[in-house]
XYZ file of N, CA, C and O in Angstrom:
716
model
N -31.103 18.249 35.657
C -29.939 18.158 34.787
C -29.880 19.444 33.965
O -30.847 19.820 33.317
N -28.734 20.135 33.986
C -28.627 21.372 33.229
C -28.437 21.076 31.744
O -28.074 19.960 31.367
N -28.685 22.084 30.880
C -28.619 21.842 29.425
C -27.266 21.296 28.961
O -27.209 20.438 28.090
N -26.168 21.779 29.561
C -24.841 21.287 29.144
C -24.671 19.809 29.478
O -24.180 19.031 28.665
N -25.088 19.403 30.685
C -24.938 17.993 31.047
C -25.886 17.113 30.240
O -25.579 15.961 29.964
N -27.039 17.659 29.826
C -27.946 16.898 28.958
C -27.293 16.657 27.601
O -27.385 15.566 27.049
N -26.642 17.701 27.068
C -25.962 17.560 25.783
C -24.833 16.537 25.881
O -24.662 15.712 24.989
N -24.064 16.606 26.968
C -22.970 15.656 27.178
C -23.515 14.232 27.289
O -22.996 13.306 26.665
N -24.594 14.067 28.051
C -25.219 12.748 28.211
C -25.675 12.211 26.853
O -25.434 11.046 26.520
N -26.316 13.054 26.056
C -26.805 12.645 24.739
C -25.629 12.271 23.827
O -25.685 11.277 23.093
N -24.554 13.058 23.885
C -23.371 12.784 23.066
C -22.765 11.425 23.418
O -22.489 10.611 22.545
N -22.563 11.199 24.700
C -21.981 9.927 25.162
C -22.886 8.766 24.779
O -22.419 7.714 24.315
N -24.194 8.941 24.935
C -25.149 7.886 24.584
C -25.035 7.534 23.098
O -24.984 6.359 22.734
N -24.979 8.562 22.242
C -24.853 8.306 20.803
C -23.544 7.589 20.487
O -23.518 6.659 19.673
N -22.465 8.036 21.121
C -21.169 7.418 20.869
C -21.181 5.944 21.259
O -20.706 5.085 20.517
N -21.766 5.637 22.398
C -21.843 4.241 22.838
C -22.740 3.413 21.921
O -22.430 2.261 21.624
N -23.837 3.996 21.462
C -24.750 3.277 20.563
C -24.091 2.923 19.238
O -24.460 1.944 18.598
N -23.105 3.706 18.821
C -22.464 3.489 17.525
C -21.130 2.740 17.611
O -20.470 2.545 16.587
N -20.720 2.299 18.799
C -19.410 1.662 18.948
C -19.268 0.393 18.115
O -18.234 0.186 17.480
N -20.254 -0.463 18.120
C -20.145 -1.716 17.359
C -20.012 -1.431 15.864
O -19.165 -2.031 15.181
N -20.816 -0.516 15.358
C -20.736 -0.168 13.933
C -19.413 0.514 13.618
O -18.808 0.261 12.566
N -18.951 1.359 14.527
C -17.678 2.045 14.329
C -16.531 1.037 14.273
O -15.666 1.105 13.395
N -16.541 0.081 15.191
C -15.516 -0.973 15.205
C -15.565 -1.763 13.891
O -14.536 -2.001 13.263
N -16.745 -2.173 13.472
C -16.885 -2.957 12.236
C -16.408 -2.158 11.026
O -15.752 -2.702 10.126
N -16.726 -0.871 11.009
C -16.302 -0.010 9.913
C -14.775 0.056 9.851
O -14.173 -0.116 8.790
N -14.136 0.285 10.983
C -12.674 0.377 11.030
C -12.041 -0.954 10.613
O -11.099 -0.975 9.814
N -12.567 -2.058 11.122
C -12.041 -3.375 10.750
C -12.190 -3.602 9.243
O -11.296 -4.153 8.589
N -13.300 -3.159 8.666
C -13.500 -3.343 7.225
C -12.526 -2.500 6.406
O -12.184 -2.868 5.287
N -12.074 -1.386 6.972
C -11.091 -0.547 6.276
C -9.668 -1.068 6.448
O -8.773 -0.682 5.709
N -9.483 -1.943 7.437
C -8.141 -2.453 7.753
C -8.144 -3.974 7.790
O -7.779 -4.569 8.802
N -8.547 -4.632 6.726
C -8.646 -6.092 6.766
C -7.311 -6.745 7.094
O -6.288 -6.400 6.517
N -7.343 -7.641 8.065
C -6.150 -8.385 8.447
C -5.157 -7.600 9.289
O -4.106 -8.118 9.624
N -5.478 -6.375 9.630
C -4.541 -5.557 10.400
C -4.726 -5.781 11.898
O -5.839 -5.884 12.393
N -3.615 -5.820 12.604
C -3.658 -5.930 14.061
C -3.873 -4.568 14.723
O -4.001 -4.491 15.939
N -3.882 -3.514 13.924
C -3.961 -2.153 14.456
C -5.389 -1.631 14.604
O -5.585 -0.501 15.054
N -6.385 -2.407 14.227
C -7.761 -1.915 14.225
C -8.216 -1.444 15.609
O -8.869 -0.398 15.730
N -7.894 -2.183 16.648
C -8.306 -1.780 18.002
C -7.633 -0.476 18.422
O -8.256 0.377 19.050
N -6.353 -0.318 18.070
C -5.653 0.932 18.370
C -6.293 2.096 17.626
O -6.460 3.187 18.174
N -6.657 1.854 16.376
C -7.303 2.903 15.586
C -8.663 3.252 16.177
O -9.039 4.425 16.247
N -9.396 2.251 16.645
C -10.681 2.515 17.288
C -10.480 3.399 18.524
O -11.197 4.371 18.725
N -9.496 3.044 19.341
C -9.225 3.858 20.536
C -8.831 5.275 20.154
O -9.321 6.244 20.741
N -7.954 5.412 19.166
C -7.541 6.744 18.716
C -8.719 7.530 18.161
O -8.848 8.735 18.395
N -9.579 6.844 17.422
C -10.773 7.485 16.874
C -11.659 8.000 18.001
O -12.134 9.142 17.959
N -11.866 7.177 19.024
C -12.689 7.602 20.156
C -12.086 8.809 20.872
O -12.813 9.715 21.296
N -10.773 8.819 21.005
C -10.109 9.975 21.640
C -10.344 11.233 20.812
O -10.687 12.295 21.338
N -10.181 11.130 19.506
C -10.383 12.284 18.624
C -11.837 12.746 18.667
O -12.119 13.953 18.725
N -12.771 11.794 18.645
C -14.197 12.143 18.729
C -14.446 12.917 20.015
O -15.133 13.944 20.010
N -13.897 12.421 21.103
C -14.083 13.081 22.394
C -13.487 14.495 22.378
O -14.087 15.446 22.852
N -12.277 14.616 21.811
C -11.623 15.927 21.737
C -12.398 16.903 20.859
O -12.382 18.105 21.110
N -13.060 16.392 19.828
C -13.783 17.250 18.888
C -15.279 17.330 19.200
O -16.059 17.820 18.386
N -15.659 16.856 20.363
C -17.069 16.806 20.745
C -17.783 18.135 20.477
O -18.901 18.154 19.982
N -17.135 19.230 20.778
C -17.785 20.535 20.635
C -17.887 20.982 19.178
O -18.580 21.949 18.878
N -17.217 20.276 18.273
C -17.324 20.581 16.848
C -18.570 19.955 16.228
O -18.992 20.357 15.145
N -19.122 18.957 16.896
C -20.314 18.294 16.357
C -21.517 19.225 16.453
O -21.755 19.836 17.487
N -22.255 19.325 15.365
C -23.440 20.174 15.325
C -24.677 19.315 15.569
O -25.038 18.484 14.732
N -25.341 19.496 16.725
C -26.550 18.728 17.005
C -27.567 18.879 15.867
O -27.698 19.952 15.278
N -28.221 17.783 15.572
C -29.198 17.776 14.487
C -28.624 17.272 13.181
O -29.358 16.986 12.247
N -27.282 17.166 13.115
C -26.669 16.602 11.916
C -26.447 15.109 12.148
O -26.715 14.593 13.228
N -25.936 14.440 11.149
C -25.786 12.987 11.192
C -24.562 12.596 12.026
O -23.423 12.683 11.559
N -24.803 12.165 13.260
C -23.728 11.796 14.176
C -22.898 10.649 13.615
O -21.669 10.684 13.656
N -23.571 9.639 13.091
C -22.863 8.462 12.559
C -21.933 8.861 11.423
O -20.779 8.426 11.382
N -22.403 9.693 10.512
C -21.556 10.135 9.401
C -20.354 10.915 9.925
O -19.236 10.765 9.417
N -20.562 11.710 10.948
C -19.491 12.512 11.529
C -18.411 11.615 12.139
O -17.228 11.797 11.869
N -18.809 10.629 12.955
C -17.805 9.772 13.593
C -17.137 8.850 12.568
O -15.967 8.524 12.698
N -17.877 8.439 11.527
C -17.273 7.602 10.493
C -16.232 8.398 9.706
O -15.205 7.848 9.299
N -16.479 9.684 9.478
C -15.490 10.519 8.794
C -14.222 10.623 9.640
O -13.103 10.546 9.111
N -14.385 10.774 10.942
C -13.223 10.814 11.836
C -12.488 9.478 11.784
O -11.250 9.442 11.698
N -13.224 8.386 11.801
C -12.604 7.060 11.731
C -11.844 6.882 10.424
O -10.711 6.386 10.415
N -12.449 7.287 9.330
C -11.807 7.163 8.016
C -10.479 7.941 8.003
O -9.456 7.437 7.549
N -10.502 9.151 8.553
C -9.270 9.952 8.594
C -8.229 9.344 9.528
O -7.025 9.419 9.261
N -8.677 8.736 10.606
C -7.747 8.083 11.536
C -7.104 6.867 10.885
O -5.902 6.619 11.050
N -7.881 6.111 10.119
C -7.333 4.957 9.386
C -6.292 5.432 8.377
O -5.201 4.858 8.282
N -6.608 6.499 7.638
C -5.646 7.030 6.661
C -4.349 7.439 7.359
O -3.259 7.154 6.853
N -4.469 8.112 8.488
C -3.280 8.535 9.237
C -2.477 7.329 9.695
O -1.237 7.350 9.665
N -3.179 6.266 10.110
C -2.486 5.044 10.550
C -1.718 4.415 9.389
O -0.580 3.973 9.553
N -2.339 4.382 8.204
C -1.661 3.815 7.042
C -0.406 4.618 6.693
O 0.625 4.055 6.336
N -0.495 5.921 6.786
C 0.665 6.768 6.473
C 1.778 6.568 7.492
O 2.955 6.604 7.146
N 1.388 6.368 8.748
C 2.382 6.229 9.811
C 2.985 4.838 9.874
O 4.050 4.647 10.457
N 2.332 3.875 9.264
C 2.760 2.491 9.417
C 3.072 1.885 8.044
O 2.181 1.429 7.343
N 4.328 1.853 7.697
C 4.738 1.352 6.373
C 4.280 -0.085 6.132
O 3.975 -0.464 5.023
N 4.198 -0.857 7.186
C 3.777 -2.257 7.059
C 2.367 -2.326 6.472
O 2.078 -3.139 5.589
N 1.488 -1.464 6.910
C 0.118 -1.464 6.394
C 0.055 -0.955 4.962
O -0.758 -1.412 4.175
N 0.921 -0.008 4.630
C 0.923 0.494 3.250
C 1.297 -0.625 2.286
O 0.808 -0.669 1.176
N 2.127 -1.534 2.757
C 2.566 -2.629 1.897
C 1.443 -3.610 1.581
O 1.549 -4.380 0.646
N 0.352 -3.583 2.352
C -0.743 -4.512 2.081
C -1.532 -4.106 0.843
O -2.379 -4.861 0.383
N -1.286 -2.896 0.323
C -1.976 -2.468 -0.877
C -3.305 -1.796 -0.598
O -4.033 -1.477 -1.518
N -3.652 -1.571 0.649
C -4.886 -0.867 0.966
C -4.606 0.612 0.775
O -3.744 1.184 1.427
N -5.313 1.235 -0.157
C -5.055 2.636 -0.430
C -6.315 3.477 -0.224
O -7.376 2.957 0.139
N -6.175 4.750 -0.462
C -7.287 5.676 -0.221
C -8.500 5.356 -1.101
O -9.632 5.476 -0.669
N -8.270 4.919 -2.306
C -9.380 4.575 -3.201
C -10.215 3.429 -2.622
O -11.450 3.465 -2.643
N -9.550 2.422 -2.065
C -10.261 1.312 -1.441
C -11.011 1.788 -0.195
O -12.161 1.398 0.030
N -10.361 2.623 0.594
C -11.025 3.169 1.790
C -12.301 3.899 1.385
O -13.357 3.726 1.994
N -12.229 4.708 0.341
C -13.410 5.461 -0.102
C -14.499 4.524 -0.637
O -15.685 4.761 -0.414
N -14.114 3.455 -1.313
C -15.095 2.506 -1.840
C -15.823 1.796 -0.698
O -17.047 1.645 -0.714
N -15.062 1.348 0.307
C -15.673 0.688 1.463
C -16.587 1.657 2.201
O -17.702 1.317 2.598
N -16.124 2.902 2.345
C -16.914 3.937 3.004
C -18.239 4.148 2.270
O -19.297 4.252 2.905
N -18.210 4.186 0.957
C -19.430 4.384 0.168
C -20.417 3.235 0.382
O -21.633 3.456 0.496
N -19.904 2.018 0.443
C -20.774 0.857 0.685
C -21.430 0.966 2.048
O -22.632 0.743 2.196
N -20.651 1.320 3.079
C -21.210 1.472 4.434
C -22.291 2.542 4.454
O -23.351 2.355 5.042
N -22.008 3.677 3.817
C -22.982 4.774 3.827
C -24.260 4.403 3.087
O -25.351 4.723 3.533
N -24.130 3.702 1.961
C -25.310 3.290 1.203
C -26.141 2.302 2.016
O -27.349 2.423 2.120
N -25.463 1.320 2.614
C -26.171 0.317 3.408
C -26.871 0.960 4.589
O -28.019 0.668 4.884
N -26.194 1.882 5.267
C -26.782 2.572 6.412
C -27.974 3.402 5.967
O -29.003 3.419 6.631
N -27.857 4.079 4.839
C -28.930 4.934 4.348
C -30.181 4.112 4.017
O -31.288 4.474 4.405
N -30.008 3.013 3.307
C -31.149 2.162 2.943
C -31.785 1.549 4.186
O -33.000 1.520 4.318
N -30.966 1.070 5.083
C -31.459 0.466 6.313
C -32.227 1.488 7.139
O -33.308 1.199 7.664
N -31.687 2.684 7.256
C -32.332 3.736 8.039
C -33.682 4.106 7.437
O -34.665 4.280 8.162
N -33.747 4.215 6.123
C -35.008 4.562 5.458
C -36.074 3.496 5.709
O -37.223 3.809 6.004
N -35.681 2.229 5.585
C -36.630 1.139 5.830
C -37.121 1.143 7.277
O -38.311 1.001 7.543
N -36.188 1.315 8.205
C -36.555 1.320 9.621
C -37.428 2.520 9.962
O -38.392 2.402 10.718
N -37.119 3.694 9.391
C -37.909 4.889 9.664
C -39.327 4.733 9.118
O -40.297 5.097 9.787
N -39.451 4.174 7.935
C -40.774 3.945 7.339
C -41.587 2.984 8.219
O -42.760 3.225 8.498
N -40.943 1.918 8.668
C -41.622 0.953 9.539
C -42.012 1.613 10.861
O -43.134 1.427 11.349
N -41.112 2.395 11.436
C -41.409 3.078 12.698
C -42.564 4.049 12.536
O -43.460 4.110 13.393
N -42.582 4.801 11.447
C -43.674 5.750 11.210
C -45.027 5.027 11.170
O -46.006 5.479 11.767
N -45.057 3.895 10.493
C -46.310 3.121 10.414
C -46.704 2.559 11.777
O -47.881 2.517 12.125
N -45.720 2.124 12.540
C -46.002 1.581 13.873
C -46.482 2.683 14.812
O -47.370 2.454 15.639
N -45.901 3.862 14.697
C -46.337 4.987 15.528
C -47.798 5.343 15.246
O -48.546 5.695 16.154
N -48.198 5.224 13.988
C -49.585 5.514 13.607
C -50.561 4.582 14.310
O -51.705 4.956 14.561
N -50.123 3.375 14.630
C -50.996 2.372 15.247
C -51.134 2.532 16.765
O -51.972 1.865 17.370
N -50.307 3.374 17.362
C -50.385 3.553 18.815
C -51.668 4.276 19.208
O -52.225 5.055 18.439
N -52.093 4.020 20.437
C -53.222 4.760 21.002
C -52.792 6.209 21.181
O -51.600 6.500 21.329
N -53.742 7.114 21.220
C -53.439 8.540 21.354
C -52.615 8.821 22.617
O -51.664 9.615 22.592
N -52.954 8.156 23.715
C -52.224 8.381 24.971
C -50.779 7.881 24.864
O -49.866 8.489 25.421
N -50.578 6.773 24.135
C -49.223 6.250 23.945
C -48.400 7.192 23.068
O -47.230 7.452 23.356
N -49.012 7.699 21.999
C -48.323 8.652 21.127
C -47.902 9.889 21.908
O -46.773 10.369 21.778
N -48.827 10.404 22.716
C -48.529 11.602 23.487
C -47.373 11.343 24.456
O -46.471 12.162 24.595
N -47.384 10.202 25.100
C -46.332 9.862 26.047
C -44.973 9.763 25.342
O -43.958 10.262 25.850
N -44.940 9.153 24.175
C -43.693 9.055 23.399
C -43.226 10.450 22.990
O -42.031 10.770 23.086
N -44.146 11.294 22.558
C -43.778 12.656 22.175
C -43.218 13.427 23.363
O -42.213 14.122 23.240
N -43.852 13.274 24.515
C -43.380 13.965 25.712
C -41.986 13.461 26.081
O -41.087 14.248 26.369
N -41.800 12.151 26.059
C -40.520 11.566 26.474
C -39.368 11.976 25.576
O -38.264 12.224 26.026
N -39.611 12.059 24.272
C -38.521 12.312 23.340
C -38.467 13.741 22.825
O -37.705 14.036 21.909
N -39.233 14.633 23.418
C -39.137 16.044 23.083
C -38.050 16.671 23.937
O -37.926 16.356 25.119
N -37.291 17.567 23.336
C -36.219 18.223 24.094
C -36.823 19.078 25.197
O -37.803 19.783 24.992
N -36.200 18.995 26.355
C -36.593 19.848 27.464
C -37.806 19.377 28.243
O -38.234 20.049 29.176
N -38.374 18.251 27.859
C -39.547 17.758 28.569
C -39.100 16.927 29.770
O -38.238 16.081 29.662
N -39.744 17.156 30.882
C -39.399 16.491 32.123
C -40.517 15.507 32.480
O -41.663 15.901 32.653
N -40.177 14.228 32.580
C -41.168 13.184 32.871
C -41.850 13.435 34.213
O -43.059 13.233 34.350
N -41.077 13.871 35.197
C -41.654 14.118 36.526
C -42.745 15.186 36.458
O -43.815 15.038 37.041
N -42.478 16.268 35.737
C -43.463 17.340 35.601
C -44.704 16.853 34.849
O -45.830 17.155 35.230
N -44.480 16.099 33.799
C -45.599 15.585 33.012
C -46.439 14.620 33.852
O -47.669 14.663 33.804
N -45.777 13.772 34.620
C -46.495 12.824 35.483
C -47.383 13.587 36.462
O -48.554 13.235 36.655
N -46.845 14.628 37.066
C -47.617 15.448 38.003
C -48.805 16.100 37.281
O -49.929 16.139 37.808
N -48.560 16.569 36.077
C -49.587 17.246 35.269
C -50.774 16.328 34.969
O -51.922 16.771 34.988
N -50.502 15.043 34.704
C -51.593 14.129 34.351
C -52.038 13.259 35.522
O -52.899 12.396 35.370
N -51.427 13.480 36.686
C -51.860 12.770 37.881
C -51.396 11.329 37.988
O -52.109 10.484 38.547
N -50.209 11.035 37.452
C -49.625 9.700 37.556
C -48.241 9.799 38.166
O -47.638 10.873 38.179
N -47.719 8.681 38.615
C -46.360 8.698 39.160
C -45.359 8.620 38.003
O -45.644 8.027 36.955
N -44.200 9.216 38.216
C -43.149 9.184 37.193
C -42.710 7.748 36.924
O -42.445 7.373 35.777
N -42.669 6.925 37.980
C -42.273 5.523 37.796
C -43.263 4.767 36.913
O -42.858 3.963 36.068
N -44.553 5.035 37.104
C -45.545 4.338 36.267
C -45.431 4.798 34.811
O -45.603 4.000 33.889
N -45.096 6.077 34.602
C -44.905 6.561 33.229
C -43.681 5.909 32.587
O -43.719 5.538 31.418
N -42.621 5.779 33.363
C -41.415 5.130 32.829
C -41.706 3.679 32.443
O -41.223 3.187 31.424
N -42.491 2.998 33.269
C -42.873 1.616 32.956
C -43.697 1.573 31.675
O -43.469 0.724 30.806
N -44.631 2.509 31.554
C -45.467 2.565 30.354
C -44.617 2.869 29.122
O -44.792 2.246 28.066
N -43.688 3.802 29.257
C -42.799 4.136 28.134
C -42.005 2.908 27.715
O -41.858 2.626 26.518
N -41.519 2.168 28.678
C -40.759 0.956 28.383
C -41.623 -0.046 27.602
O -41.158 -0.655 26.629
N -42.859 -0.192 28.013
C -43.768 -1.110 27.309
C -44.069 -0.633 25.893
O -44.116 -1.430 24.951
N -44.273 0.668 25.733
C -44.566 1.215 24.410
C -43.343 1.055 23.501
O -43.484 0.700 22.324
N -42.152 1.292 24.038
C -40.933 1.102 23.232
C -40.802 -0.350 22.790
O -40.448 -0.631 21.639
N -41.087 -1.290 23.689
C -41.023 -2.710 23.329
C -42.056 -3.022 22.244
O -41.770 -3.763 21.297
N -43.228 -2.457 22.394
C -44.295 -2.643 21.405
C -43.851 -2.094 20.041
O -44.043 -2.748 19.010
N -43.231 -0.917 20.044
C -42.748 -0.323 18.795
C -41.622 -1.157 18.191
O -41.595 -1.390 16.979
N -40.700 -1.609 19.034
C -39.581 -2.418 18.555
C -40.098 -3.701 17.884
O -39.668 -4.060 16.789
N -41.052 -4.369 18.528
C -41.621 -5.593 17.965
C -42.345 -5.308 16.652
O -42.221 -6.057 15.684
N -43.092 -4.224 16.631
C -43.833 -3.845 15.426
C -42.868 -3.563 14.273
O -43.082 -4.027 13.158
N -41.798 -2.810 14.542
C -40.826 -2.483 13.503
C -40.172 -3.765 12.976
O -40.035 -3.959 11.770
N -39.792 -4.656 13.883
C -39.164 -5.916 13.453
C -40.113 -6.732 12.582
O -39.708 -7.282 11.548
N -41.386 -6.808 12.982
C -42.371 -7.550 12.175
C -42.544 -6.912 10.796
O -42.588 -7.616 9.782
N -42.625 -5.590 10.752
C -42.808 -4.901 9.465
C -41.600 -5.120 8.566
O -41.748 -5.340 7.358
N -40.402 -5.035 9.134
C -39.192 -5.233 8.328
C -39.136 -6.661 7.775
O -38.771 -6.866 6.620
N -39.518 -7.637 8.595
C -39.525 -9.028 8.120
C -40.605 -9.232 7.064
O -40.380 -9.886 6.059
N -41.759 -8.634 7.294
C -42.874 -8.773 6.354
C -42.552 -8.125 5.012
O -42.905 -8.656 3.962
N -41.870 -6.984 5.045
C -41.556 -6.259 3.812
C -40.231 -6.696 3.209
O -39.750 -6.104 2.259
N -39.608 -7.710 3.820
C -38.340 -8.209 3.286
C -37.181 -7.281 3.579
O -36.158 -7.349 2.927
N -37.347 -6.409 4.572
C -36.300 -5.432 4.852
C -35.478 -5.741 6.065
O -34.738 -4.898 6.521
N -35.615 -6.930 6.614
C -34.817 -7.271 7.804
C -33.351 -7.319 7.395
O -32.986 -7.968 6.429
N -32.529 -6.595 8.128
C -31.114 -6.501 7.771
C -30.254 -7.243 8.751
O -30.452 -7.244 9.891
């Protein structure tokens, strides 16, 4: 896979991972509106068109939420019926602030739990996770390097991810941070 197609794959993956939250965010900005699905579609089109404006390493979720917020504002301006509901820019900004605060707190709790769970992994599991999630690392090459099949490494990675997911969920429940 060439670097451009890897970037495209990563972009699409992030966009798909955030669709449910993006939909919920738009619906929360447009309570009772029948236009939320149209706004979601328009937002996705704009995100796709502006794909090259996104700077890797920055907050993807914040970027797409800003696009969604602007798309909602444009919809309100274009649709007098929605303006009559009394939803204005101040309310949009207040809802946006709540979403960002909730996301920030949730992310911090999850990251702290993940860091602790990563510490508990065996050295070989940690190395495998680092290899898998490092940019430019090829599982096939690594498998050859350590004398294992790529399929067996993928199976092991899947097991380690499940182990991490379970550990994070337990830590969040134990610390009262389950969201």
